[in-house]
DNA sequence: ATAATTTTTTGTAATCAATACAATTATTTA
DNA sequence: TAAATAATTGTATTGATTACAAAAAATTAT
């Protein structure tokens, strides 16, 4: 994806494609490791010397409201962010602390949802041991 | 459940059944509304005049470690607690902010988990609109 | 029983993620 | 080009949670 791709994606979602928002969104797309706001801040601060922490939060909130980014409530102490917005599951390895994405069949998700309830978003979290740590 | 039932449950789980821990656990069992530490603190402060906020946190952490209580990461700003420890799903209504439990078939959960991964705990969160608010 | 040891509770202080706010800067519209 | 609007920035604040050390309670050893 080129710089102008990001620009047009933001525009299409109704938000002004500022340098900062593009940088944050680009970082999330390139780093699908569910980074925290602080992780993003520290990474971008190296590239762009002046980049306020508040702007990271502002940009993330804007991107979430625009539907381009999802929040992931994996750890209670800090919010994590994800540019993959289609429904998918998260596996958190309790040994290596790695976070793994996995596909989620939308129909299965539908079946899980209790009758009469209409879900907009579904999250599935597993915690346990990943294949590598199981050995 | 009588007071002595709670006492023996805590004992059986290897933690000393202090007045404070019993009160916190009893509150969680009687109030399956996924309260926050602060909600529990305010409720118990009325009954027991001296009851430290720190003790609530200590007791909750002890109960979670003992496997009697689960944490629920519904809202990012504060941790919620749940005395129902078997796998079940949570539906959060975005209109009335209510939290609804629903049954979860363990086999379905098993199928969702990717191959090679061993899960200890599974959480399913839906956010959307509850039946009442859908009308 | 009583003393010594361990565990729990308590209150205050500290931490840390996230937000509020007001001033500055950049962008868009008139 | 000026006026209006939107975004960014830095600092101050909030609020949940934890750290810590002293006091109280409970357990164990003498």
Coordinates of C-alpha atoms (C1' of nucleotides) in Angstrom, one line a residue:
Chain A
X1 CA 0.0 0.0 0.0
X2 CA 1.3 3.4 -1.0
X3 CA 1.0 6.6 1.0
X4 CA -1.8 7.8 -1.3
X5 CA -3.7 4.6 -0.7
X6 CA -3.9 5.4 3.0
X7 CA -4.9 9.0 2.2
X8 CA -7.8 7.9 0.1
X9 CA -8.9 5.3 2.7
X10 CA -9.1 7.9 5.4
X11 CA -10.9 10.3 3.1
X12 CA -13.4 7.7 2.0
X13 CA -14.2 7.1 5.7
X14 CA -15.0 10.8 6.2
X15 CA -11.9 11.9 8.1
X16 CA -9.3 14.3 7.1
X17 CA -6.1 12.5 6.1
X18 CA -3.6 14.3 8.2
X19 CA 0.1 13.3 8.4
X20 CA -0.4 12.1 11.9
X21 CA -3.5 10.0 11.2
X22 CA -1.9 8.5 8.2
X23 CA 1.2 7.6 10.2
X24 CA -0.9 6.0 13.0
X25 CA -3.1 4.0 10.6
X26 CA -0.1 3.0 8.5
X27 CA 1.7 1.8 11.6
X28 CA -1.3 -0.3 12.6
X29 CA -1.7 -1.9 9.2
X30 CA 2.0 -2.7 9.0
X31 CA 2.2 -3.9 12.6
X32 CA -0.7 -6.3 13.2
X33 CA 0.6 -7.0 16.7
X34 CA -2.2 -5.2 18.5
X35 CA 0.0 -2.4 19.8
X36 CA -0.9 -0.1 22.6
X37 CA -1.1 3.7 22.2
X38 CA 2.2 4.0 24.0
X39 CA 3.9 1.5 21.7
X40 CA 2.7 3.4 18.7
X41 CA 3.8 6.7 20.3
X42 CA 7.3 5.4 20.9
X43 CA 7.7 3.9 17.5
X44 CA 6.5 7.0 15.7
X45 CA 8.4 9.4 17.8
X46 CA 11.6 8.0 16.3
X47 CA 10.5 8.7 12.8
X48 CA 8.7 12.0 13.4
X49 CA 10.5 14.0 16.1
X50 CA 7.5 16.1 17.0
X51 CA 4.5 13.9 17.6
X52 CA 2.4 14.4 20.6
X53 CA 1.2 11.6 22.8
X54 CA -2.2 13.2 22.8
X55 CA -2.3 13.2 19.0
X56 CA -1.8 9.4 19.1
X57 CA -4.9 9.1 21.4
X58 CA -6.9 11.6 19.3
X59 CA -6.0 9.9 16.0
X60 CA -6.8 6.4 17.4
X61 CA -10.1 7.6 18.7
X62 CA -10.9 9.2 15.3
X63 CA -9.9 6.0 13.5
X64 CA -12.0 3.9 15.8
X65 CA -15.0 6.1 15.3
X66 CA -14.5 6.1 11.6
X67 CA -14.6 2.2 11.8
X68 CA -11.1 1.8 10.4
X69 CA -9.6 0.5 13.7
X70 CA -10.9 -1.8 16.4
X71 CA -10.0 -1.7 20.1
X72 CA -9.0 -5.0 21.6
X73 CA -9.6 -5.5 25.3
X74 CA -7.0 -8.1 25.9
X75 CA -5.1 -6.7 28.9
X76 CA -7.0 -4.8 31.5
X77 CA -4.2 -2.3 32.1
X78 CA -4.1 -0.8 28.6
X79 CA -6.1 -0.7 25.5
X80 CA -4.8 -2.4 22.3
X81 CA -5.6 -1.5 18.7
X82 CA -6.1 -3.5 15.6
X83 CA -6.5 -2.4 12.0
X84 CA -8.0 -5.7 11.1
X85 CA -11.7 -4.9 11.5
X86 CA -13.5 -8.0 10.3
X87 CA -14.5 -10.4 13.0
X88 CA -11.7 -12.6 14.1
X89 CA -10.6 -14.3 17.3
X90 CA -7.6 -13.6 19.5
X91 CA -5.6 -16.2 21.3
X92 CA -3.3 -14.9 24.1
X93 CA -0.5 -17.2 25.2
X94 CA -0.1 -17.1 28.9
X95 CA 3.5 -18.3 28.6
X96 CA 5.1 -16.1 25.9
X97 CA 2.4 -13.4 26.1
X98 CA 2.0 -13.5 22.3
X99 CA -1.3 -12.6 20.7
X100 CA -2.4 -14.7 17.8
X101 CA -5.2 -13.9 15.4
X102 CA -7.4 -16.6 14.0
X103 CA -10.3 -16.8 11.6
X104 CA -13.8 -16.8 12.8
X105 CA -16.7 -18.2 10.8
X106 CA -19.4 -15.5 10.9
X107 CA -22.1 -18.1 10.9
X108 CA -20.7 -19.8 14.0
X109 CA -20.6 -16.5 15.6
X110 CA -24.2 -16.0 14.7
X111 CA -25.2 -19.3 16.3
X112 CA -23.4 -18.3 19.5
X113 CA -25.4 -15.1 19.8
X114 CA -28.5 -15.6 21.9
X115 CA -31.9 -15.3 20.3
X116 CA -33.4 -11.8 20.1
X117 CA -30.1 -10.1 20.5
X118 CA -28.6 -8.3 17.6
X119 CA -24.8 -8.0 17.6
X120 CA -22.8 -5.4 15.9
X121 CA -19.4 -6.8 16.9
X122 CA -18.3 -10.1 18.2
X123 CA -15.1 -10.8 20.1
X124 CA -13.7 -14.1 21.0
X125 CA -10.7 -14.3 23.4
X126 CA -8.9 -17.5 24.3
X127 CA -6.2 -17.6 26.9
X128 CA -4.0 -20.6 27.2
X129 CA -0.8 -22.0 25.6
X130 CA 0.3 -21.6 22.0
X131 CA 1.7 -24.5 20.0
X132 CA 5.3 -23.4 20.5
X133 CA 5.0 -23.1 24.3
X134 CA 3.1 -26.4 24.5
X135 CA 6.1 -28.4 23.5
Chain B
X1 CA -26.3 -20.4 50.6
X2 CA -25.5 -19.8 54.3
X3 CA -22.5 -18.0 55.7
X4 CA -20.8 -21.3 56.5
X5 CA -21.2 -22.5 52.9
X6 CA -19.1 -19.5 51.8
X7 CA -16.6 -20.2 54.5
X8 CA -16.1 -23.8 53.5
X9 CA -15.9 -22.9 49.8
X10 CA -13.0 -20.5 50.5
X11 CA -11.3 -23.0 52.7
X12 CA -11.6 -25.8 50.1
X13 CA -10.0 -23.4 47.6
X14 CA -7.0 -23.0 49.9
X15 CA -7.6 -19.4 51.1
X16 CA -8.3 -18.3 54.6
X17 CA -12.0 -17.4 54.9
X18 CA -11.7 -14.0 56.4
X19 CA -14.8 -11.8 57.0
X20 CA -13.7 -9.5 54.2
X21 CA -13.2 -12.2 51.6
X22 CA -16.4 -13.9 52.5
X23 CA -18.3 -10.6 52.2
X24 CA -16.7 -9.9 48.8
X25 CA -17.4 -13.4 47.5
X26 CA -20.9 -13.4 48.9
X27 CA -21.6 -10.0 47.2
X28 CA -20.4 -11.4 43.8
X29 CA -22.5 -14.5 44.1
X30 CA -25.6 -12.5 45.1
X31 CA -25.0 -9.8 42.5
X32 CA -24.2 -11.4 39.2
X33 CA -24.2 -8.0 37.5
X34 CA -20.4 -8.0 36.9
X35 CA -19.7 -5.2 39.4
X36 CA -16.4 -3.3 39.5
X37 CA -14.2 -3.1 42.5
X38 CA -15.5 0.3 43.3
X39 CA -19.1 -0.8 43.1
X40 CA -18.4 -3.6 45.5
X41 CA -16.5 -1.2 47.8
X42 CA -19.4 1.2 48.0
X43 CA -21.9 -1.5 48.6
X44 CA -19.9 -3.2 51.4
X45 CA -18.9 0.1 53.0
X46 CA -22.6 0.6 53.9
X47 CA -22.8 -2.7 55.7
X48 CA -19.4 -2.8 57.3
X49 CA -18.3 0.6 58.3
X50 CA -14.6 -0.2 58.2
X51 CA -13.7 -1.8 55.0
X52 CA -10.7 -0.6 53.1
X53 CA -10.7 -0.1 49.3
X54 CA -7.4 -1.9 49.2
X55 CA -8.9 -4.9 50.9
X56 CA -11.4 -5.1 48.2
X57 CA -8.7 -5.3 45.6
X58 CA -6.7 -7.7 47.7
X59 CA -9.6 -10.0 48.2
X60 CA -10.6 -9.9 44.6
X61 CA -7.1 -10.8 43.5
X62 CA -7.0 -13.6 46.0
X63 CA -10.3 -14.9 44.9
X64 CA -9.3 -14.8 41.2
X65 CA -6.0 -16.6 41.9
X66 CA -8.0 -19.2 43.8
X67 CA -10.1 -19.7 40.8
X68 CA -13.4 -18.7 42.5
X69 CA -13.8 -15.5 40.6
X70 CA -13.2 -14.4 37.0
X71 CA -12.3 -11.1 35.7
X72 CA -14.3 -9.7 32.8
X73 CA -12.7 -7.2 30.4
X74 CA -15.9 -5.6 29.2
X75 CA -15.1 -2.0 29.6
X76 CA -11.5 -0.8 29.1
X77 CA -11.7 1.8 31.9
X78 CA -12.3 -0.6 34.8
X79 CA -12.1 -4.3 35.5
X80 CA -15.3 -6.2 36.2
X81 CA -15.7 -9.3 38.3
X82 CA -17.9 -12.4 38.0
X83 CA -18.4 -15.3 40.4
X84 CA -19.8 -17.5 37.6
X85 CA -16.6 -19.2 36.6
X86 CA -17.8 -21.7 34.0
X87 CA -17.5 -20.6 30.4
X88 CA -20.3 -18.4 29.3
X89 CA -20.7 -15.5 27.0
X90 CA -21.4 -11.8 27.7
X91 CA -23.6 -9.5 25.6
X92 CA -23.2 -5.8 26.2
X93 CA -26.1 -3.7 25.0
X94 CA -24.8 -0.4 23.6
X95 CA -28.1 1.3 24.3
X96 CA -29.0 0.5 27.9
X97 CA -25.4 -0.6 28.8
X98 CA -26.8 -3.8 30.3
X99 CA -24.6 -6.9 30.5
X100 CA -26.3 -10.2 29.8
X101 CA -24.9 -13.6 30.4
X102 CA -25.6 -16.4 27.9
X103 CA -24.8 -20.1 27.8
X104 CA -21.9 -21.3 25.8
X105 CA -21.6 -24.8 24.4
X106 CA -18.1 -26.0 25.4
X107 CA -17.9 -28.0 22.2
X108 CA -18.6 -25.0 20.0
X109 CA -15.9 -23.2 21.9
X110 CA -13.6 -26.1 21.3
X111 CA -14.3 -25.9 17.6
X112 CA -13.6 -22.2 17.4
X113 CA -10.1 -22.6 19.0
X114 CA -7.4 -23.0 16.3
X115 CA -5.6 -26.2 16.0
X116 CA -2.5 -26.7 18.2
X117 CA -3.6 -24.1 20.7
X118 CA -4.7 -25.2 24.1
X119 CA -7.1 -22.9 25.8
X120 CA -7.6 -22.6 29.5
X121 CA -10.3 -20.0 29.4
X122 CA -12.6 -18.8 26.6
X123 CA -14.4 -15.5 26.5
X124 CA -17.0 -14.4 24.0
X125 CA -18.2 -10.8 24.0
X126 CA -20.9 -9.5 21.8
X127 CA -21.8 -5.8 21.6
X128 CA -25.0 -4.7 20.0
X129 CA -28.6 -4.2 21.0
X130 CA -30.6 -6.3 23.5
X131 CA -34.2 -7.5 22.8
X132 CA -35.8 -4.7 24.8
X133 CA -33.8 -1.9 23.2
X134 CA -34.4 -3.4 19.7
X135 CA -38.1 -2.6 19.9
Chain C
dA1 C1' -1.6 -20.2 77.9
dT2 C1' 1.9 -17.1 76.1
dA3 C1' 5.3 -15.6 73.0
dA4 C1' 6.9 -15.6 68.3
dT5 C1' 5.8 -15.9 63.6
dT6 C1' 3.0 -15.4 59.7
dT7 C1' -1.0 -13.6 57.4
dT8 C1' -4.3 -10.1 56.6
dT9 C1' -6.0 -5.5 56.8
dT10 C1' -5.6 -0.7 56.4
dG11 C1' -4.5 4.1 54.9
dT12 C1' -1.6 6.8 52.4
dA13 C1' 1.3 7.6 48.6
dA14 C1' 2.6 6.5 44.1
dT15 C1' 1.9 4.9 39.3
dC16 C1' 0.2 5.0 34.9
dA17 C1' -3.2 5.1 31.0
dA18 C1' -6.3 8.1 29.3
dT19 C1' -8.8 12.6 29.0
dA20 C1' -9.7 17.7 29.6
dC21 C1' -8.4 22.0 28.3
dA22 C1' -6.7 26.0 26.2
dA23 C1' -3.2 27.8 23.2
dT24 C1' -1.0 27.3 18.8
dT25 C1' -0.8 25.7 14.1
dA26 C1' -2.8 24.1 9.8
dT27 C1' -6.4 23.8 6.6
dT28 C1' -10.7 25.0 4.5
dT29 C1' -14.2 28.3 3.2
dA30 C1' -15.9 32.9 2.2
Chain D
dT1 C1' -6.4 37.3 1.5
dA2 C1' -9.2 37.2 5.6
dA3 C1' -12.2 34.6 8.5
dA4 C1' -13.8 30.4 10.2
dT5 C1' -13.1 25.7 11.2
dA6 C1' -10.4 21.7 12.4
dA7 C1' -6.3 19.4 14.2
dT8 C1' -2.2 19.3 17.0
dT9 C1' 0.3 20.1 21.0
dG10 C1' 1.8 20.4 26.0
dT11 C1' 0.4 20.5 30.5
dA12 C1' -2.6 19.5 34.0
dT13 C1' -6.0 16.4 35.7
dT14 C1' -8.6 12.3 36.5
dG15 C1' -9.3 7.8 38.1
dA16 C1' -8.4 2.8 38.6
dT17 C1' -5.0 0.1 40.5
dT18 C1' -0.8 -1.1 43.0
dA19 C1' 3.2 -0.3 46.4
dC20 C1' 4.4 0.0 50.8
dA21 C1' 4.8 0.0 55.7
dA22 C1' 2.4 0.0 60.0
dA23 C1' -1.3 -2.1 62.8
dA24 C1' -4.3 -5.9 63.7
dA25 C1' -5.6 -10.6 63.6
dA26 C1' -4.7 -15.4 63.4
dT27 C1' -1.6 -19.4 63.5
dT28 C1' 2.2 -22.0 65.3
dA29 C1' 5.8 -23.1 68.5
dT30 C1' 7.4 -23.1 73.1

